[in-house]
């Protein structure tokens, strides 16, 4: 491009320390890891990108940011042990799904209870995800296996569950009768159905369940 | 006017003094800019400028524009009127009764305005001459997009829990027919189940252990399953395949397969 | 919350050198300047962000990448003298009109400043487009209303303006001290006008703005 010979000084490479600064700035600013040839292209003529990179890598050794080689290219990366500082946890609270809360209620009232029993009570199958979710929330845990054929695992509520719902024990959960008295049970009877006897039965059921639970 | 000029020394200024003015208002950003340009022609420190001379130059400029039938924007004319007033204040003897500002005060203010405008222009040029982000210095090119872990946690109140349970129970109330129809566990079913399981009963096992899944919670179903399973047990005892025992009344009923003895 | 004394180790901050690494990693990762409080939030309990920042700033002195203070916030930026290596990274910005540049300078040096004040200084009306353009660049934003009749809104420069021009604060604007001493930043009223009492208030307001901005 330039036919005239340029003064020598233009070809004098800057000192290695300056080359190191240059490589540092380049690798900091470029949007992608850059290989040695590309770095060389950016540097003034006569620079030794390889040597500068090595010095620079040494300088960042043990720092919070490190100069790493990604394939043939170089890039600054956060030191692996500090990655935790860069993840920002945003905690979002959502209401438990209907399936999950019903499953939880059944476990609380009927513990220890197997999945099959939960399904029997809910009348629909219980997805694995639902139980996993309750376990993850530390509201439910696996209890002892039932001494029935197949030895199915049981589910029980955790101390954390009691803590969260402000209960001393699962026995403190109100019975059906109390729920009805508290207006939590839909009181509309089915046309022609005998409401009262059914209710008695339910209450008995509950007592029985607790006995069974402890047997 | 080119956009990239911010050093006013770059501007093509009309020449000084009595030379004919180049009447071209397009080059000026308002009357103050015109005045500043004219004042620079005095080639003295703005603080030592002759405001009177400046006012005369400006008025000459406006007159020239009028003769050329160049329409001047209103603010140029307002400035011209004010400068004519200033000129008269500066030239006429001070009226003792006039409590308005003196010509000197007004002239000083105009000088201040000009000096301030020029100072701002110089500052603007210095500001733009600074190293700028994205031109002279740069941000990290590879933002390590901070990992945004969205933790979702779920919550429920005791009320939710109770309502959920109540809902389930209510559902049962509303399905009496369905429950009744399936609430009978036949002895045939029990016998078949027991035959399959008894082989594993090497040791004594509680009868309840043999109750089928799905028949344990609902009291009616449970009763039915218990009765049928017990009856099936007796059938197997009769066939000599099962031993049965009970320590006392209401104690658990235990059973095991016969050949295990 | 927790009555029992926790083991000391939980509150033992990491050594300063480690804190420095952490701050380094955090500031390398984010492109926008981050203020001390936000940095502190990321660090483990008991860390001294201020001290770590100072050590870190010293460490990067003279390097190809530098730790700079922008207002109350901190960021890594390449050293300005190496910009020539990074011409390919240059962000093309729209050329600003002379009116826009002057308006920007007036806002920066006189902030908080009303539109009427800008017009008085420039001697021409300020077109809406000019201010819009500066706001769009995120160099200028609306400040508090002035406590003068009509309660006009004021314009102030943004942290991004400081970042863009490599300024630690608006006090570091070139020549601002001299201009102030020469009285050229005063809002001097036209003799005979009735503005006088308001002026005092304006000056106070201005100081207050600076304090508030940096507080």
PDB file of C-alpha atoms in Angstrom, chain B residues 75-172:
ATOM      1  CA  UNK B  75     -35.841  36.643  17.856  1.00  0.00           C
ATOM      2  CA  UNK B  76     -33.248  38.503  15.716  1.00  0.00           C
ATOM      3  CA  UNK B  77     -35.565  41.488  15.624  1.00  0.00           C
ATOM      4  CA  UNK B  78     -36.242  41.326  19.350  1.00  0.00           C
ATOM      5  CA  UNK B  79     -32.516  41.347  19.944  1.00  0.00           C
ATOM      6  CA  UNK B  80     -32.141  44.290  17.578  1.00  0.00           C
ATOM      7  CA  UNK B  81     -34.734  46.270  19.525  1.00  0.00           C
ATOM      8  CA  UNK B  82     -33.047  45.443  22.789  1.00  0.00           C
ATOM      9  CA  UNK B  83     -29.642  46.450  21.456  1.00  0.00           C
ATOM     10  CA  UNK B  84     -31.045  49.758  20.187  1.00  0.00           C
ATOM     11  CA  UNK B  85     -32.372  50.366  23.697  1.00  0.00           C
ATOM     12  CA  UNK B  86     -29.003  49.391  25.168  1.00  0.00           C
ATOM     13  CA  UNK B  87     -27.237  51.723  22.778  1.00  0.00           C
ATOM     14  CA  UNK B  88     -29.409  54.647  23.809  1.00  0.00           C
ATOM     15  CA  UNK B  89     -28.797  53.861  27.483  1.00  0.00           C
ATOM     16  CA  UNK B  90     -25.086  53.782  26.915  1.00  0.00           C
ATOM     17  CA  UNK B  91     -25.019  57.032  24.946  1.00  0.00           C
ATOM     18  CA  UNK B  92     -27.585  59.232  26.662  1.00  0.00           C
ATOM     19  CA  UNK B  93     -26.837  60.898  29.976  1.00  0.00           C
ATOM     20  CA  UNK B  94     -28.241  59.008  32.940  1.00  0.00           C
ATOM     21  CA  UNK B  95     -31.643  60.206  33.953  1.00  0.00           C
ATOM     22  CA  UNK B  96     -31.618  60.608  37.748  1.00  0.00           C
ATOM     23  CA  UNK B  97     -35.266  59.646  37.993  1.00  0.00           C
ATOM     24  CA  UNK B  98     -34.817  56.368  36.151  1.00  0.00           C
ATOM     25  CA  UNK B  99     -34.525  53.491  38.590  1.00  0.00           C
ATOM     26  CA  UNK B 100     -34.109  50.905  35.825  1.00  0.00           C
ATOM     27  CA  UNK B 101     -30.803  49.191  35.184  1.00  0.00           C
ATOM     28  CA  UNK B 102     -28.049  51.360  33.789  1.00  0.00           C
ATOM     29  CA  UNK B 103     -26.644  50.888  30.340  1.00  0.00           C
ATOM     30  CA  UNK B 104     -23.441  49.603  31.914  1.00  0.00           C
ATOM     31  CA  UNK B 105     -25.315  46.955  33.868  1.00  0.00           C
ATOM     32  CA  UNK B 106     -27.146  45.787  30.764  1.00  0.00           C
ATOM     33  CA  UNK B 107     -23.958  45.784  28.727  1.00  0.00           C
ATOM     34  CA  UNK B 108     -22.195  43.781  31.439  1.00  0.00           C
ATOM     35  CA  UNK B 109     -24.955  41.248  31.348  1.00  0.00           C
ATOM     36  CA  UNK B 110     -24.740  40.864  27.611  1.00  0.00           C
ATOM     37  CA  UNK B 111     -20.981  40.445  27.901  1.00  0.00           C
ATOM     38  CA  UNK B 112     -21.613  37.766  30.534  1.00  0.00           C
ATOM     39  CA  UNK B 113     -24.050  35.964  28.273  1.00  0.00           C
ATOM     40  CA  UNK B 114     -21.585  35.962  25.429  1.00  0.00           C
ATOM     41  CA  UNK B 115     -18.765  34.797  27.616  1.00  0.00           C
ATOM     42  CA  UNK B 116     -20.944  32.059  29.063  1.00  0.00           C
ATOM     43  CA  UNK B 117     -22.047  30.844  25.658  1.00  0.00           C
ATOM     44  CA  UNK B 118     -18.488  30.725  24.475  1.00  0.00           C
ATOM     45  CA  UNK B 119     -17.435  28.904  27.626  1.00  0.00           C
ATOM     46  CA  UNK B 120     -20.132  26.308  27.023  1.00  0.00           C
ATOM     47  CA  UNK B 121     -18.997  25.844  23.458  1.00  0.00           C
ATOM     48  CA  UNK B 122     -15.446  25.339  24.549  1.00  0.00           C
ATOM     49  CA  UNK B 123     -16.619  22.913  27.211  1.00  0.00           C
ATOM     50  CA  UNK B 124     -18.697  21.004  24.689  1.00  0.00           C
ATOM     51  CA  UNK B 125     -15.650  20.660  22.473  1.00  0.00           C
ATOM     52  CA  UNK B 126     -13.525  19.485  25.400  1.00  0.00           C
ATOM     53  CA  UNK B 127     -16.200  17.032  26.425  1.00  0.00           C
ATOM     54  CA  UNK B 128     -16.432  15.533  22.966  1.00  0.00           C
ATOM     55  CA  UNK B 129     -12.657  15.355  22.743  1.00  0.00           C
ATOM     56  CA  UNK B 130     -12.565  13.083  25.794  1.00  0.00           C
ATOM     57  CA  UNK B 131     -11.990   9.400  25.461  1.00  0.00           C
ATOM     58  CA  UNK B 132     -15.340   7.872  24.789  1.00  0.00           C
ATOM     59  CA  UNK B 133     -16.806   4.521  25.580  1.00  0.00           C
ATOM     60  CA  UNK B 134     -17.109   2.379  22.498  1.00  0.00           C
ATOM     61  CA  UNK B 135     -14.583   4.531  20.649  1.00  0.00           C
ATOM     62  CA  UNK B 136     -11.523   4.854  22.849  1.00  0.00           C
ATOM     63  CA  UNK B 137     -12.222   2.460  25.650  1.00  0.00           C
ATOM     64  CA  UNK B 138     -14.395  -0.587  25.725  1.00  0.00           C
ATOM     65  CA  UNK B 139     -16.533  -2.786  27.858  1.00  0.00           C
ATOM     66  CA  UNK B 140     -15.991  -6.494  28.170  1.00  0.00           C
ATOM     67  CA  UNK B 141     -16.933  -7.988  24.850  1.00  0.00           C
ATOM     68  CA  UNK B 142     -17.942 -11.355  26.145  1.00  0.00           C
ATOM     69  CA  UNK B 143     -20.324 -10.548  28.917  1.00  0.00           C
ATOM     70  CA  UNK B 144     -20.489 -13.692  30.942  1.00  0.00           C
ATOM     71  CA  UNK B 145     -24.200 -13.538  31.044  1.00  0.00           C
ATOM     72  CA  UNK B 146     -24.772 -14.008  34.669  1.00  0.00           C
ATOM     73  CA  UNK B 147     -26.661 -17.118  35.239  1.00  0.00           C
ATOM     74  CA  UNK B 148     -30.098 -16.223  36.389  1.00  0.00           C
ATOM     75  CA  UNK B 149     -31.311 -19.181  38.258  1.00  0.00           C
ATOM     76  CA  UNK B 150     -34.965 -18.812  38.768  1.00  0.00           C
ATOM     77  CA  UNK B 151     -35.824 -20.727  41.830  1.00  0.00           C
ATOM     78  CA  UNK B 152     -39.463 -21.454  42.006  1.00  0.00           C
ATOM     79  CA  UNK B 153     -40.780 -22.339  45.368  1.00  0.00           C
ATOM     80  CA  UNK B 154     -44.288 -23.373  46.109  1.00  0.00           C
ATOM     81  CA  UNK B 155     -46.388 -22.536  49.020  1.00  0.00           C
ATOM     82  CA  UNK B 156     -49.750 -23.348  50.452  1.00  0.00           C
ATOM     83  CA  UNK B 157     -51.588 -22.317  53.566  1.00  0.00           C
ATOM     84  CA  UNK B 158     -53.234 -24.530  56.122  1.00  0.00           C
ATOM     85  CA  UNK B 159     -56.524 -23.314  54.719  1.00  0.00           C
ATOM     86  CA  UNK B 160     -55.532 -24.547  51.255  1.00  0.00           C
ATOM     87  CA  UNK B 161     -54.676 -27.877  52.771  1.00  0.00           C
ATOM     88  CA  UNK B 162     -57.928 -28.207  54.667  1.00  0.00           C
ATOM     89  CA  UNK B 163     -59.985 -27.083  51.714  1.00  0.00           C
ATOM     90  CA  UNK B 164     -58.228 -29.601  49.523  1.00  0.00           C
ATOM     91  CA  UNK B 165     -59.024 -32.396  51.903  1.00  0.00           C
ATOM     92  CA  UNK B 166     -62.564 -31.188  52.280  1.00  0.00           C
ATOM     93  CA  UNK B 167     -62.865 -31.155  48.509  1.00  0.00           C
ATOM     94  CA  UNK B 168     -61.759 -34.769  48.266  1.00  0.00           C
ATOM     95  CA  UNK B 169     -64.142 -35.811  50.974  1.00  0.00           C
ATOM     96  CA  UNK B 170     -66.986 -33.931  49.352  1.00  0.00           C
ATOM     97  CA  UNK B 171     -66.246 -35.650  46.107  1.00  0.00           C
ATOM     98  CA  UNK B 172     -66.699 -38.961  47.858  1.00  0.00           C
TER      99      UNK B 172
END
